[in-house]
CSV table of C-alpha atoms in Angstrom, one decimal:
chain,number,residue,atom,x,y,z
A,1,MET,CA,39.7,-94.4,-237.7
A,2,ALA,CA,37.0,-94.2,-234.6
A,3,ARG,CA,35.4,-97.7,-234.1
A,4,ILE,CA,32.2,-98.3,-234.8
A,5,SER,CA,29.8,-98.6,-231.7
A,6,LYS,CA,28.1,-102.0,-231.1
A,7,GLU,CA,24.8,-100.6,-231.2
A,8,LYS,CA,25.6,-99.1,-234.5
A,9,ARG,CA,27.0,-102.6,-235.4
A,10,LYS,CA,23.9,-104.1,-234.9
A,11,THR,CA,21.5,-101.8,-236.5
A,12,GLY,CA,23.7,-102.6,-239.9
A,13,LEU,CA,22.7,-106.3,-239.1
A,14,ILE,CA,19.3,-105.7,-238.8
A,15,ASP,CA,19.6,-103.4,-242.2
A,16,VAL,CA,21.3,-106.2,-243.8
A,17,ALA,CA,19.2,-109.1,-242.4
A,18,LEU,CA,15.8,-107.3,-243.4
A,19,LYS,CA,16.6,-107.1,-247.1
A,20,LEU,CA,18.2,-110.3,-247.4
A,21,PHE,CA,15.1,-111.9,-245.6
A,22,SER,CA,12.8,-109.9,-248.1
A,23,LYS,CA,14.8,-110.9,-251.1
A,24,LYS,CA,15.6,-114.4,-250.5
A,25,GLY,CA,13.2,-115.5,-247.9
A,26,PHE,CA,13.5,-116.4,-244.4
A,27,TYR,CA,14.6,-119.9,-244.6
A,28,VAL,CA,16.9,-119.5,-247.5
A,29,THR,CA,18.4,-117.1,-245.7
A,30,THR,CA,21.7,-118.3,-243.8
A,31,ILE,CA,23.6,-116.6,-240.8
A,32,PRO,CA,26.7,-116.9,-242.5
A,33,ASP,CA,24.9,-114.7,-245.7
A,34,ILE,CA,23.9,-112.1,-243.3
A,35,ALA,CA,27.6,-111.9,-241.5
A,36,GLU,CA,29.0,-111.9,-245.0
A,37,GLU,CA,27.0,-109.3,-246.2
A,38,ALA,CA,27.3,-107.3,-243.0
A,39,GLY,CA,31.3,-107.7,-243.6
A,40,MET,CA,32.1,-109.8,-240.2
A,41,SER,CA,32.5,-113.2,-239.3
A,42,VAL,CA,29.8,-115.6,-238.3
A,43,GLY,CA,31.4,-115.9,-234.9
A,44,ASN,CA,31.0,-112.1,-234.3
A,45,PHE,CA,27.6,-112.4,-235.8
A,46,TYR,CA,26.5,-114.4,-232.4
A,47,ASN,CA,27.6,-111.3,-230.3
A,48,TYR,CA,24.9,-109.7,-231.3
A,49,PHE,CA,22.0,-112.0,-232.0
A,50,LYS,CA,22.0,-115.9,-230.2
A,51,SER,CA,20.1,-117.5,-233.4
A,52,LYS,CA,18.3,-116.9,-236.6
A,53,ASP,CA,15.1,-117.0,-234.5
A,54,ILE,CA,15.8,-114.2,-232.0
A,55,LEU,CA,17.0,-112.0,-234.7
A,56,ALA,CA,13.6,-112.5,-236.4
A,57,LYS,CA,11.9,-111.3,-233.4
A,58,GLU,CA,14.2,-108.4,-232.7
A,59,LEU,CA,13.2,-107.5,-236.4
A,60,VAL,CA,9.7,-107.4,-235.6
A,61,LEU,CA,10.1,-105.2,-232.8
A,62,TYR,CA,12.6,-103.1,-234.6
A,63,ILE,CA,9.9,-102.4,-237.4
A,64,SER,CA,7.1,-102.2,-234.8
A,65,GLU,CA,9.2,-99.5,-232.7
A,66,TYR,CA,10.1,-97.6,-236.0
A,67,LEU,CA,6.3,-97.3,-236.8
A,68,GLY,CA,5.0,-96.6,-233.5
A,69,ASN,CA,7.3,-93.9,-233.3
A,70,GLN,CA,6.4,-92.7,-236.4
A,71,ILE,CA,2.4,-92.6,-235.5
A,72,LEU,CA,3.5,-91.1,-232.1
A,73,LEU,CA,4.9,-88.1,-233.9
A,74,ILE,CA,1.6,-87.8,-236.0
A,75,ASN,CA,-0.7,-88.4,-232.9
A,76,GLU,CA,1.2,-85.1,-231.1
A,77,LYS,CA,0.5,-83.1,-233.9
A,78,ASP,CA,-2.5,-80.4,-233.1
A,79,ILE,CA,-4.3,-81.4,-236.3
A,80,SER,CA,-7.6,-83.0,-237.0
A,81,THR,CA,-8.2,-86.7,-237.0
A,82,GLU,CA,-8.7,-86.7,-240.8
A,83,GLU,CA,-5.5,-85.2,-241.2
A,84,LYS,CA,-3.9,-87.9,-239.3
A,85,ILE,CA,-5.3,-90.3,-241.1
A,86,HIS,CA,-3.7,-88.8,-244.0
A,87,GLU,CA,-0.4,-88.4,-242.6
A,88,ILE,CA,-0.3,-92.0,-241.7
A,89,VAL,CA,-1.0,-93.4,-244.8
A,90,VAL,CA,1.5,-90.9,-246.4
A,91,MET,CA,3.9,-91.9,-243.9
A,92,TYR,CA,3.1,-95.5,-244.3
A,93,PHE,CA,3.3,-95.3,-247.9
A,94,GLU,CA,6.7,-93.6,-248.0
A,95,MET,CA,7.7,-96.4,-245.8
A,96,ALA,CA,6.6,-98.8,-248.5
A,97,THR,CA,8.4,-97.1,-251.3
A,98,LYS,CA,11.6,-96.0,-249.5
A,99,LYS,CA,12.2,-99.0,-247.1
A,100,PRO,CA,10.2,-101.9,-249.2
A,101,GLU,CA,12.3,-104.3,-246.8
A,102,MET,CA,10.5,-103.4,-243.8
A,103,ILE,CA,7.0,-103.8,-245.2
A,104,GLU,CA,8.1,-107.1,-246.8
A,105,TYR,CA,9.3,-108.3,-243.7
A,106,PHE,CA,6.2,-107.7,-241.7
A,107,LEU,CA,4.1,-109.1,-244.4
A,108,ARG,CA,5.8,-112.0,-245.5
A,109,VAL,CA,7.8,-113.1,-242.8
A,110,TYR,CA,6.0,-112.1,-239.7
A,111,LEU,CA,2.5,-112.8,-240.9
A,112,SER,CA,3.7,-115.8,-242.9
A,113,ASN,CA,6.1,-117.8,-240.4
A,114,ARG,CA,4.1,-117.7,-236.9
A,115,GLU,CA,5.9,-120.7,-236.0
A,116,VAL,CA,9.1,-118.6,-235.8
A,117,PHE,CA,7.6,-116.1,-233.4
A,118,GLY,CA,5.6,-118.5,-231.2
A,119,GLU,CA,7.4,-118.2,-228.1
A,120,GLY,CA,8.5,-114.7,-226.8
A,121,CYS,CA,6.4,-113.0,-229.7
A,122,GLU,CA,2.9,-114.2,-228.3
A,123,GLY,CA,0.2,-111.7,-229.4
A,124,MET,CA,0.8,-108.3,-229.3
A,125,VAL,CA,4.4,-108.7,-227.6
A,126,CYS,CA,6.7,-108.1,-230.4
A,127,VAL,CA,4.3,-105.6,-232.2
A,128,SER,CA,2.8,-103.5,-229.2
A,129,PRO,CA,5.0,-100.3,-229.7
A,130,PHE,CA,2.8,-100.0,-233.1
A,131,VAL,CA,-0.4,-101.6,-231.9
A,132,THR,CA,-0.5,-99.3,-228.8
A,133,GLU,CA,0.3,-95.8,-231.0
A,134,MET,CA,-2.7,-96.9,-233.1
A,135,MET,CA,-4.9,-97.5,-229.6
A,136,MET,CA,-4.0,-93.8,-229.1
A,137,PHE,CA,-5.1,-92.5,-232.6
A,138,PHE,CA,-8.5,-94.2,-232.1
A,139,ASN,CA,-9.1,-93.8,-228.6
A,140,ASP,CA,-8.2,-89.9,-229.3
A,141,GLY,CA,-10.4,-89.8,-232.4
A,142,VAL,CA,-13.3,-90.9,-230.9
A,143,ALA,CA,-13.0,-89.0,-227.6
A,144,LYS,CA,-12.9,-85.9,-229.9
A,145,GLY,CA,-16.0,-87.1,-231.7
A,146,ASP,CA,-14.4,-87.4,-234.9
A,147,LEU,CA,-14.6,-91.2,-235.4
A,148,HIS,CA,-17.3,-94.0,-234.4
A,149,ASP,CA,-17.0,-96.0,-231.6
A,150,GLN,CA,-17.0,-99.0,-232.5
A,151,ASP,CA,-14.8,-102.4,-231.6
A,152,PHE,CA,-10.9,-101.6,-231.6
A,153,PHE,CA,-10.3,-104.5,-233.8
A,154,SER,CA,-13.1,-103.8,-236.4
A,155,ALA,CA,-11.3,-100.3,-236.9
A,156,PHE,CA,-7.7,-101.7,-236.5
A,157,GLY,CA,-8.4,-104.1,-239.4
A,158,LEU,CA,-10.2,-101.9,-241.8
A,159,PHE,CA,-7.1,-99.5,-241.1
A,160,MET,CA,-4.1,-101.3,-241.6
A,161,GLY,CA,-5.6,-104.4,-243.4
A,162,TYR,CA,-6.2,-101.7,-246.2
A,163,LEU,CA,-2.8,-100.2,-246.2
A,164,GLY,CA,-0.9,-103.6,-245.9
A,165,GLY,CA,-3.0,-104.8,-249.2
A,166,MET,CA,-2.1,-102.1,-250.9
A,167,ALA,CA,1.6,-102.6,-249.8
A,168,PHE,CA,1.3,-105.9,-250.9
A,169,LEU,CA,0.2,-105.1,-254.3
A,170,PHE,CA,2.5,-102.5,-254.7
A,171,GLY,CA,5.2,-105.0,-253.9
A,172,GLU,CA,3.9,-107.5,-256.6
A,173,LYS,CA,4.0,-104.6,-259.0
A,174,ILE,CA,0.3,-104.9,-259.9
A,175,LEU,CA,-0.5,-101.2,-259.2
A,176,PRO,CA,-0.5,-99.4,-262.4
A,177,HIS,CA,0.4,-96.6,-260.5
A,178,PRO,CA,3.3,-95.4,-257.8
A,179,LEU,CA,1.7,-95.9,-254.3
A,180,GLU,CA,1.8,-91.9,-253.7
A,181,TRP,CA,-0.8,-92.0,-256.3
A,182,TYR,CA,-3.5,-93.5,-254.5
A,183,GLN,CA,-2.7,-91.5,-251.1
A,184,GLU,CA,-5.8,-89.2,-251.3
A,185,SER,CA,-8.1,-91.7,-252.2
A,186,ILE,CA,-7.1,-94.1,-249.6
A,187,SER,CA,-7.3,-91.6,-246.7
A,188,GLN,CA,-10.6,-90.5,-247.6
A,189,ASN,CA,-11.7,-94.1,-248.1
A,190,ILE,CA,-10.4,-94.8,-244.4
A,191,TYR,CA,-11.9,-91.6,-243.1
A,192,ASN,CA,-15.5,-92.0,-244.7
A,193,ALA,CA,-15.5,-95.8,-243.1
A,194,LEU,CA,-14.1,-94.6,-239.9
A,195,LYS,CA,-15.9,-91.2,-239.2
A,196,LYS,CA,-18.5,-90.6,-236.9
A,197,ARG,CA,-21.9,-91.6,-238.1
A,198,GLN,CA,-24.3,-88.3,-237.9
B,1,MET,CA,-12.8,-77.4,-161.2
B,2,HIS,CA,-14.3,-78.5,-164.3
B,3,SER,CA,-15.7,-82.3,-164.2
B,4,LYS,CA,-14.7,-84.9,-166.4
B,5,LYS,CA,-18.1,-84.5,-168.4
B,6,ASP,CA,-17.9,-80.7,-169.0
B,7,ASN,CA,-14.6,-81.4,-170.9
B,8,LYS,CA,-16.1,-83.5,-173.2
B,9,LYS,CA,-16.4,-82.0,-176.8
B,10,LYS,CA,-19.9,-81.3,-177.7
B,11,LEU,CA,-21.4,-82.6,-181.0
B,12,LEU,CA,-24.2,-81.4,-183.1
B,13,TRP,CA,-25.2,-83.2,-186.2
B,14,LEU,CA,-27.3,-80.9,-188.7
B,15,GLN,CA,-29.0,-82.1,-191.9
B,16,GLY,CA,-29.1,-80.3,-195.2
B,17,VAL,CA,-30.6,-82.1,-198.0
B,18,THR,CA,-30.3,-85.7,-197.7
B,19,CYS,CA,-31.7,-89.4,-197.5
B,20,ASN,CA,-30.4,-90.1,-194.2
B,21,GLY,CA,-27.8,-92.3,-195.5
B,22,ASN,CA,-25.0,-91.1,-193.5
B,23,THR,CA,-27.1,-91.2,-190.3
B,24,HIS,CA,-27.7,-94.9,-190.8
B,25,SER,CA,-24.3,-95.7,-191.6
B,26,PHE,CA,-22.8,-94.3,-188.6
B,27,LEU,CA,-25.4,-96.1,-186.4
B,28,ASN,CA,-23.5,-99.4,-187.8
B,29,LEU,CA,-20.2,-98.5,-186.0
B,30,PRO,CA,-19.4,-101.3,-184.1
B,31,TYR,CA,-17.7,-99.4,-181.4
B,32,LEU,CA,-20.5,-96.9,-181.6
B,33,PRO,CA,-21.4,-96.8,-177.8
B,34,LEU,CA,-18.1,-96.2,-176.2
B,35,LEU,CA,-17.4,-93.3,-178.8
B,36,LEU,CA,-20.7,-92.0,-177.4
B,37,SER,CA,-19.5,-92.0,-174.0
B,38,LYS,CA,-16.6,-89.8,-175.1
B,39,ILE,CA,-18.9,-87.0,-176.3
B,40,GLU,CA,-21.7,-85.1,-175.8
B,41,LEU,CA,-24.3,-85.2,-177.9
B,42,LEU,CA,-26.0,-81.9,-178.5
B,43,TYR,CA,-28.7,-83.0,-181.1
B,44,PHE,CA,-28.5,-86.1,-183.4
B,45,PRO,CA,-31.4,-86.8,-185.9
B,46,THR,CA,-32.3,-90.2,-184.8
B,47,MET,CA,-30.7,-90.9,-181.4
B,48,GLU,CA,-31.6,-89.5,-178.2
B,49,ALA,CA,-29.7,-86.2,-177.1
B,50,LEU,CA,-29.4,-83.2,-174.7
B,51,TYR,CA,-31.5,-80.9,-176.9
B,52,THR,CA,-34.2,-81.1,-179.2
B,53,PHE,CA,-34.3,-79.8,-182.8
B,54,GLU,CA,-36.7,-76.7,-181.6
B,55,GLU,CA,-34.1,-75.8,-178.9
B,56,ILE,CA,-31.5,-76.0,-181.3
B,57,SER,CA,-32.8,-74.2,-184.3
B,58,GLU,CA,-32.9,-71.3,-182.0
B,59,CYS,CA,-29.2,-70.6,-182.7
B,60,LYS,CA,-28.5,-69.9,-179.0
B,61,LEU,CA,-26.0,-72.9,-178.1
B,62,SER,CA,-23.1,-73.9,-179.4
B,63,CYS,CA,-20.9,-76.5,-180.3
B,64,ASP,CA,-17.5,-78.1,-180.5
B,65,ILE,CA,-17.8,-80.1,-183.8
B,66,LEU,CA,-20.4,-79.8,-186.3
B,67,VAL,CA,-21.4,-82.8,-188.2
B,68,PHE,CA,-23.4,-81.8,-191.5
B,69,GLU,CA,-25.2,-84.3,-193.5
B,70,GLY,CA,-26.4,-83.7,-196.8
B,71,ALA,CA,-26.2,-80.8,-199.8
B,72,PHE,CA,-26.2,-77.5,-199.1
B,73,ASP,CA,-29.4,-75.7,-200.3
B,74,PRO,CA,-29.5,-72.0,-199.3
B,75,GLU,CA,-33.2,-72.0,-199.7
B,76,LEU,CA,-33.9,-75.0,-197.2
B,77,LYS,CA,-35.6,-74.3,-194.1
B,78,ARG,CA,-36.3,-76.6,-190.9
B,79,ASN,CA,-38.4,-75.6,-188.1
B,80,ASP,CA,-38.9,-72.2,-190.3
B,81,ILE,CA,-35.4,-71.5,-189.9
B,82,LEU,CA,-32.6,-71.5,-192.6
B,83,ILE,CA,-30.2,-74.0,-192.5
B,84,GLN,CA,-27.5,-71.5,-193.6
B,85,THR,CA,-28.3,-69.6,-190.5
B,86,MET,CA,-28.0,-72.4,-188.5
B,87,LEU,CA,-24.7,-73.2,-190.1
B,88,GLU,CA,-23.3,-69.8,-190.0
B,89,HIS,CA,-24.3,-69.8,-186.2
B,90,TYR,CA,-22.9,-73.2,-185.3
B,91,SER,CA,-19.6,-73.2,-187.2
B,92,LYS,CA,-18.5,-69.9,-185.8
B,93,ASN,CA,-17.4,-71.5,-182.6
B,94,ALA,CA,-16.9,-75.0,-183.7
B,95,GLU,CA,-13.2,-76.3,-183.9
B,96,TYR,CA,-14.1,-78.7,-186.5
B,97,VAL,CA,-17.0,-78.6,-189.3
B,98,ILE,CA,-16.9,-82.3,-190.4
B,99,ALA,CA,-19.1,-82.7,-193.9
B,100,VAL,CA,-20.3,-86.2,-193.7
B,101,GLY,CA,-21.2,-87.8,-197.1
B,102,SER,CA,-20.3,-86.7,-200.7
B,103,CYS,CA,-23.5,-84.8,-200.8
B,104,ALA,CA,-21.7,-82.4,-197.7
B,105,SER,CA,-18.4,-82.6,-199.3
B,106,PHE,CA,-19.0,-82.1,-203.1
B,107,GLY,CA,-23.0,-81.9,-203.6
B,108,GLY,CA,-23.4,-85.3,-204.8
B,109,ILE,CA,-26.7,-87.0,-205.6
B,110,PHE,CA,-28.6,-83.8,-204.7
B,111,LYS,CA,-26.3,-81.4,-206.5
B,112,ALA,CA,-26.9,-83.6,-209.6
B,113,SER,CA,-30.7,-83.5,-209.5
B,114,ALA,CA,-30.6,-79.5,-208.9
B,115,PRO,CA,-27.1,-78.1,-210.1
B,116,GLN,CA,-27.7,-74.3,-210.0
B,117,ARG,CA,-29.0,-74.6,-206.2
B,118,ASN,CA,-27.4,-77.6,-204.2
B,119,SER,CA,-23.3,-77.8,-203.2
B,120,GLY,CA,-21.2,-79.2,-200.6
B,121,LEU,CA,-20.1,-76.9,-197.8
B,122,LEU,CA,-16.9,-76.2,-199.1
B,123,PHE,CA,-16.8,-77.3,-202.6
B,124,ASN,CA,-19.2,-77.7,-205.6
B,125,GLU,CA,-17.7,-80.7,-207.2
B,126,SER,CA,-14.3,-79.9,-207.4
B,127,GLU,CA,-14.5,-76.2,-207.5
B,128,ARG,CA,-13.8,-74.2,-204.2
B,129,THR,CA,-17.3,-72.2,-204.2
B,130,GLY,CA,-19.4,-73.5,-201.7
B,131,PRO,CA,-20.7,-71.2,-199.1
B,132,MET,CA,-18.7,-72.0,-196.1
B,133,LEU,CA,-15.5,-70.6,-197.4
B,134,GLU,CA,-15.1,-68.5,-194.3
B,135,VAL,CA,-14.3,-71.2,-192.2
B,136,ASP,CA,-12.6,-73.6,-194.8
B,137,GLN,CA,-9.8,-74.1,-192.2
B,138,LYS,CA,-12.3,-76.0,-189.8
B,139,ILE,CA,-13.8,-78.1,-192.9
B,140,ILE,CA,-13.2,-81.5,-192.9
B,141,ASN,CA,-14.8,-83.5,-195.7
B,142,LEU,CA,-15.6,-87.2,-195.4
B,143,SER,CA,-16.9,-88.3,-198.6
B,144,GLY,CA,-18.6,-91.2,-199.5
B,145,CYS,CA,-22.3,-92.3,-200.4
B,146,PRO,CA,-22.8,-92.7,-197.7
B,147,ILE,CA,-20.0,-92.3,-195.5
B,148,HIS,CA,-18.0,-95.3,-193.9
B,149,PRO,CA,-18.8,-95.5,-190.4
B,150,GLU,CA,-15.4,-96.2,-189.3
B,151,TRP,CA,-13.8,-93.2,-191.2
B,152,LEU,CA,-16.1,-91.0,-189.0
B,153,GLY,CA,-15.4,-93.0,-186.0
B,154,TYR,CA,-11.4,-92.4,-186.8
B,155,THR,CA,-11.9,-88.9,-187.4
B,156,LEU,CA,-14.3,-88.3,-184.2
B,157,ASN,CA,-11.3,-90.3,-182.2
B,158,MET,CA,-8.7,-88.2,-183.3
B,159,ILE,CA,-10.6,-84.9,-182.9
B,160,ILE,CA,-11.2,-86.1,-179.0
B,161,ASN,CA,-7.8,-87.1,-178.6
B,162,HIS,CA,-6.2,-83.9,-179.8
B,163,GLN,CA,-4.3,-85.5,-182.6
B,164,LYS,CA,-3.7,-83.1,-186.0
B,165,ILE,CA,-5.6,-84.6,-188.8
B,166,LEU,CA,-3.7,-84.2,-192.4
B,167,LEU,CA,-5.9,-83.5,-195.1
B,168,ASP,CA,-5.7,-83.6,-199.1
B,169,GLU,CA,-6.6,-80.9,-201.5
B,170,MET,CA,-9.9,-81.9,-201.0
B,171,HIS,CA,-9.9,-81.6,-197.0
B,172,ARG,CA,-10.0,-85.2,-196.9
B,173,PRO,CA,-8.4,-87.0,-194.0
B,174,ARG,CA,-4.9,-88.3,-195.9
B,175,GLU,CA,-5.0,-91.3,-193.6
B,176,LEU,CA,-8.2,-92.6,-194.8
B,177,TYR,CA,-8.4,-91.1,-198.4
B,178,SER,CA,-4.6,-91.4,-200.1
B,179,ASN,CA,-5.4,-95.2,-200.3
B,180,LEU,CA,-7.6,-96.1,-203.5
B,181,ALA,CA,-10.3,-98.8,-203.7
B,182,HIS,CA,-8.4,-100.7,-205.6
B,183,HIS,CA,-5.7,-101.3,-202.8
B,184,GLY,CA,-6.7,-104.7,-200.9
B,185,CYS,CA,-9.2,-105.4,-203.7
B,186,THR,CA,-9.4,-109.2,-203.8
B,187,ARG,CA,-9.4,-108.8,-207.7
B,188,ASN,CA,-5.9,-107.5,-208.3
B,189,GLU,CA,-4.5,-110.5,-209.9
B,190,TYR,CA,-7.5,-110.6,-212.2
B,191,PHE,CA,-6.6,-107.0,-212.8
B,192,GLU,CA,-3.0,-107.6,-213.7
B,193,TRP,CA,-3.9,-110.2,-216.1
B,194,LYS,CA,-6.7,-108.6,-217.7
B,195,VAL,CA,-9.4,-110.9,-217.1
B,196,ASP,CA,-13.0,-109.6,-216.9
B,197,ALA,CA,-15.8,-110.5,-214.6
B,198,LYS,CA,-18.2,-112.4,-216.7
B,199,GLY,CA,-21.1,-110.9,-214.7
B,200,PHE,CA,-22.1,-109.6,-210.8
B,201,GLY,CA,-21.8,-111.1,-207.7
B,202,LEU,CA,-19.0,-113.5,-209.1
B,203,LYS,CA,-15.8,-114.3,-207.1
B,204,GLU,CA,-13.9,-114.1,-210.2
B,205,GLY,CA,-12.4,-111.7,-212.6
B,206,CYS,CA,-12.0,-107.9,-212.8
B,207,LEU,CA,-14.8,-105.3,-212.7
B,208,PHE,CA,-12.9,-102.6,-214.2
B,209,TYR,CA,-12.9,-103.5,-218.0
B,210,GLU,CA,-16.6,-104.3,-218.8
B,211,GLN,CA,-18.7,-103.3,-215.4
B,212,GLY,CA,-17.5,-99.5,-214.8
B,213,CYS,CA,-15.5,-100.3,-211.6
B,214,ARG,CA,-13.5,-97.1,-210.6
B,215,GLY,CA,-11.4,-98.8,-207.9
B,216,PRO,CA,-8.2,-97.6,-209.7
B,217,MET,CA,-9.1,-93.9,-209.8
B,218,THR,CA,-11.1,-93.7,-206.5
B,219,HIS,CA,-9.4,-92.2,-202.9
B,220,ALA,CA,-11.1,-94.5,-200.4
B,221,SER,CA,-10.3,-97.2,-198.1
B,222,CYS,CA,-13.2,-99.4,-198.5
B,223,ASN,CA,-10.8,-102.5,-199.3
B,224,LYS,CA,-8.4,-101.8,-196.5
B,225,ILE,CA,-11.1,-101.0,-194.1
B,226,LEU,CA,-13.7,-103.2,-194.6
B,227,TRP,CA,-17.7,-102.5,-194.3
B,228,ASN,CA,-19.5,-104.3,-191.4
B,229,GLU,CA,-16.1,-105.5,-191.1
B,230,VAL,CA,-16.6,-108.2,-193.4
B,231,SER,CA,-16.9,-106.9,-197.2
B,232,SER,CA,-16.8,-104.2,-199.7
B,233,LYS,CA,-18.4,-103.6,-202.8
B,234,THR,CA,-15.8,-105.2,-205.2
B,235,ARG,CA,-15.6,-108.3,-202.8
B,236,SER,CA,-19.0,-109.0,-203.1
B,237,GLY,CA,-19.1,-108.5,-206.5
B,238,THR,CA,-20.2,-105.1,-207.6
B,239,PRO,CA,-17.7,-102.5,-209.0
B,240,CYS,CA,-16.7,-99.2,-207.1
B,241,PHE,CA,-18.9,-96.4,-208.4
B,242,GLY,CA,-16.4,-94.1,-207.3
B,243,CYS,CA,-18.4,-92.3,-204.5
B,244,THR,CA,-15.8,-90.8,-202.8
B,245,GLU,CA,-14.6,-88.1,-205.6
B,246,PRO,CA,-15.9,-84.9,-206.6
B,247,ASP,CA,-17.5,-86.1,-209.7
B,248,PHE,CA,-19.9,-88.5,-208.1
B,249,PRO,CA,-22.6,-89.1,-209.4
B,250,LYS,CA,-21.1,-90.2,-212.8
B,251,GLN,CA,-23.9,-91.8,-215.1
B,252,ASN,CA,-24.1,-95.5,-216.3
B,253,PHE,CA,-22.3,-97.0,-213.2
B,254,PHE,CA,-22.2,-101.0,-214.6
B,255,ASN,CA,-20.6,-99.5,-217.8
B,256,THR,CA,-17.3,-98.8,-218.6
B,257,LYS,CA,-17.0,-96.0,-220.9
B,258,THR,CA,-14.6,-96.5,-223.7
B,259,ASN,CA,-13.6,-95.2,-226.8
B,260,MET,CA,-12.8,-98.1,-229.5
B,261,SER,CA,-12.7,-100.7,-226.7
B,262,ILE,CA,-10.0,-98.6,-225.1
B,263,PRO,CA,-11.1,-97.9,-221.4
B,264,GLU,CA,-11.5,-93.6,-221.3
B,265,ASP,CA,-10.0,-93.1,-217.8
B,266,VAL,CA,-7.2,-95.3,-216.8
B,267,PRO,CA,-5.5,-96.1,-213.1
B,268,LEU,CA,-4.5,-93.3,-211.2
B,269,GLY,CA,-1.4,-91.8,-212.4
B,270,VAL,CA,-0.6,-94.1,-215.3
B,271,PRO,CA,0.0,-92.7,-218.5
B,272,LYS,CA,-2.5,-93.9,-220.9
B,273,ARG,CA,0.3,-94.9,-223.7
B,274,ASN,CA,2.2,-97.0,-221.1
B,275,TYR,CA,-1.0,-98.6,-219.5
B,276,LEU,CA,-2.1,-99.6,-223.4
B,277,THR,CA,0.7,-101.2,-223.7
B,278,MET,CA,0.9,-102.9,-220.3
B,279,ALA,CA,-2.4,-104.2,-221.0
B,280,GLY,CA,-2.0,-105.6,-224.4
B,281,ILE,CA,1.0,-107.6,-223.3
B,282,ALA,CA,-0.7,-108.8,-220.0
B,283,LYS,CA,-3.8,-110.0,-222.1
B,284,THR,CA,-1.6,-112.3,-224.4
B,285,PHE,CA,-0.7,-114.5,-221.7
B,286,HIS,CA,-3.6,-117.0,-220.9
B,287,ILE,CA,-3.4,-118.3,-217.1
B,288,LYS,CA,-5.8,-121.2,-217.0
B,289,ARG,CA,-6.1,-120.7,-213.1
B,290,LEU,CA,-7.7,-117.4,-213.9
B,291,GLU,CA,-9.8,-118.3,-216.6
B,292,GLY,CA,-12.7,-120.5,-214.6
B,293,LYS,CA,-14.1,-120.8,-211.2
B,294,LEU,CA,-11.3,-120.6,-208.5
B,295,ILE,CA,-12.9,-123.6,-206.9
B,296,ASP,CA,-13.1,-125.9,-209.7
B,297,TYR,CA,-9.4,-125.4,-210.6
B,298,LYS,CA,-7.2,-128.4,-209.8
B,299,THR,CA,-4.0,-127.8,-207.7
B,300,THR,CA,-2.7,-130.9,-209.2
B,301,PRO,CA,-2.3,-132.2,-212.7
């Protein structure tokens, strides 16, 4: 049988850790829990991540890179800014539905346990692949004359705050409909809020 | 046998549509007397020379180095003779035609005010559609508003010493224009860590993010060959206006064009996506020494 590469084992650990953190919470989940779920010894786990805090930071970077790559693909498409907004919303909701642990980790672990992410994950360091791609999206939208020129964080907060809020409501099972049901209206709302004023 | 004087290069300085800024700048060259001793000045607008402008405008003489200042205007006459006629006559036998300043190089300020009429000698902004295409191999563009006197001093000395001057795509000497105004800028540490200047005339802070500085995308050696041997725009707290580039003058010199707070132009040769990543991370770090006035920073706790 072919040996599983180190990189694949690392990704496997990331998947397991994400699921456990989002299900049981960051502090309750222990390294032995993760190792057991991944089918490896605790000693072997430390070959991949030196501590739970380091794992926590790598997870944020992993999610940020994943989101950044998805948005990059959309940014590079030859479509209107309005269509790009729609595609970003669809992509995000699909992720929240199919890989809820990634969004949950971001909302519940990263945003709520800032003390874990203080050193080495300050400011934008761990989320820069994702934030950079959103910057590219906004920059292109304004340069094309589609979006209203304003402060970056006002626009970023509106866009991601709305998506994060919906993903939270979905995760709490408060929404009467599946996330997909809201895609059109949310895309429209975001576009209306951000589009260039006449 | 020719006397030494006969071997001197004959220089003629003509003017198109100009504010005389380059003439004045050249007069500030620290070693001007030495340089003038090595050439024969046929005519210069503000210095004693061998001939009067009336004699020059008859187009009976010839020169080795034709210096042209100001934008080209096909309808402009001096002493009732079209400047175009004089340019054509004197460029025929000249070894070099030096366009001094951004107006003569690319059209500059005067092109901006009369875009249908004025242009540079060889270039119309960055388009090669100027009136002197036939002698393009002779043309050296020394852009700048005004020209740095040392840049003209360097070029003339190279010619006098029979040295080859390598030119870039815009016909500017590579030795002078392959640098960016950013090189040698005393504010580079502020640029690295994304600390903005809080106003003009301050020693601290980078002028790129809010004050319109074009240093990282402007080919010029202003911060390596200092003005008046002591200073430069950025050293004194004023943003670089990008005056050596074909698209000069842009509007709103003191504002950085942004899209959602993101600079529209980023440093030359850096992909925007990579720049934004680097900038975002650099901004995360707060360096106490760079946040206040340097003179107030305590070197020991």
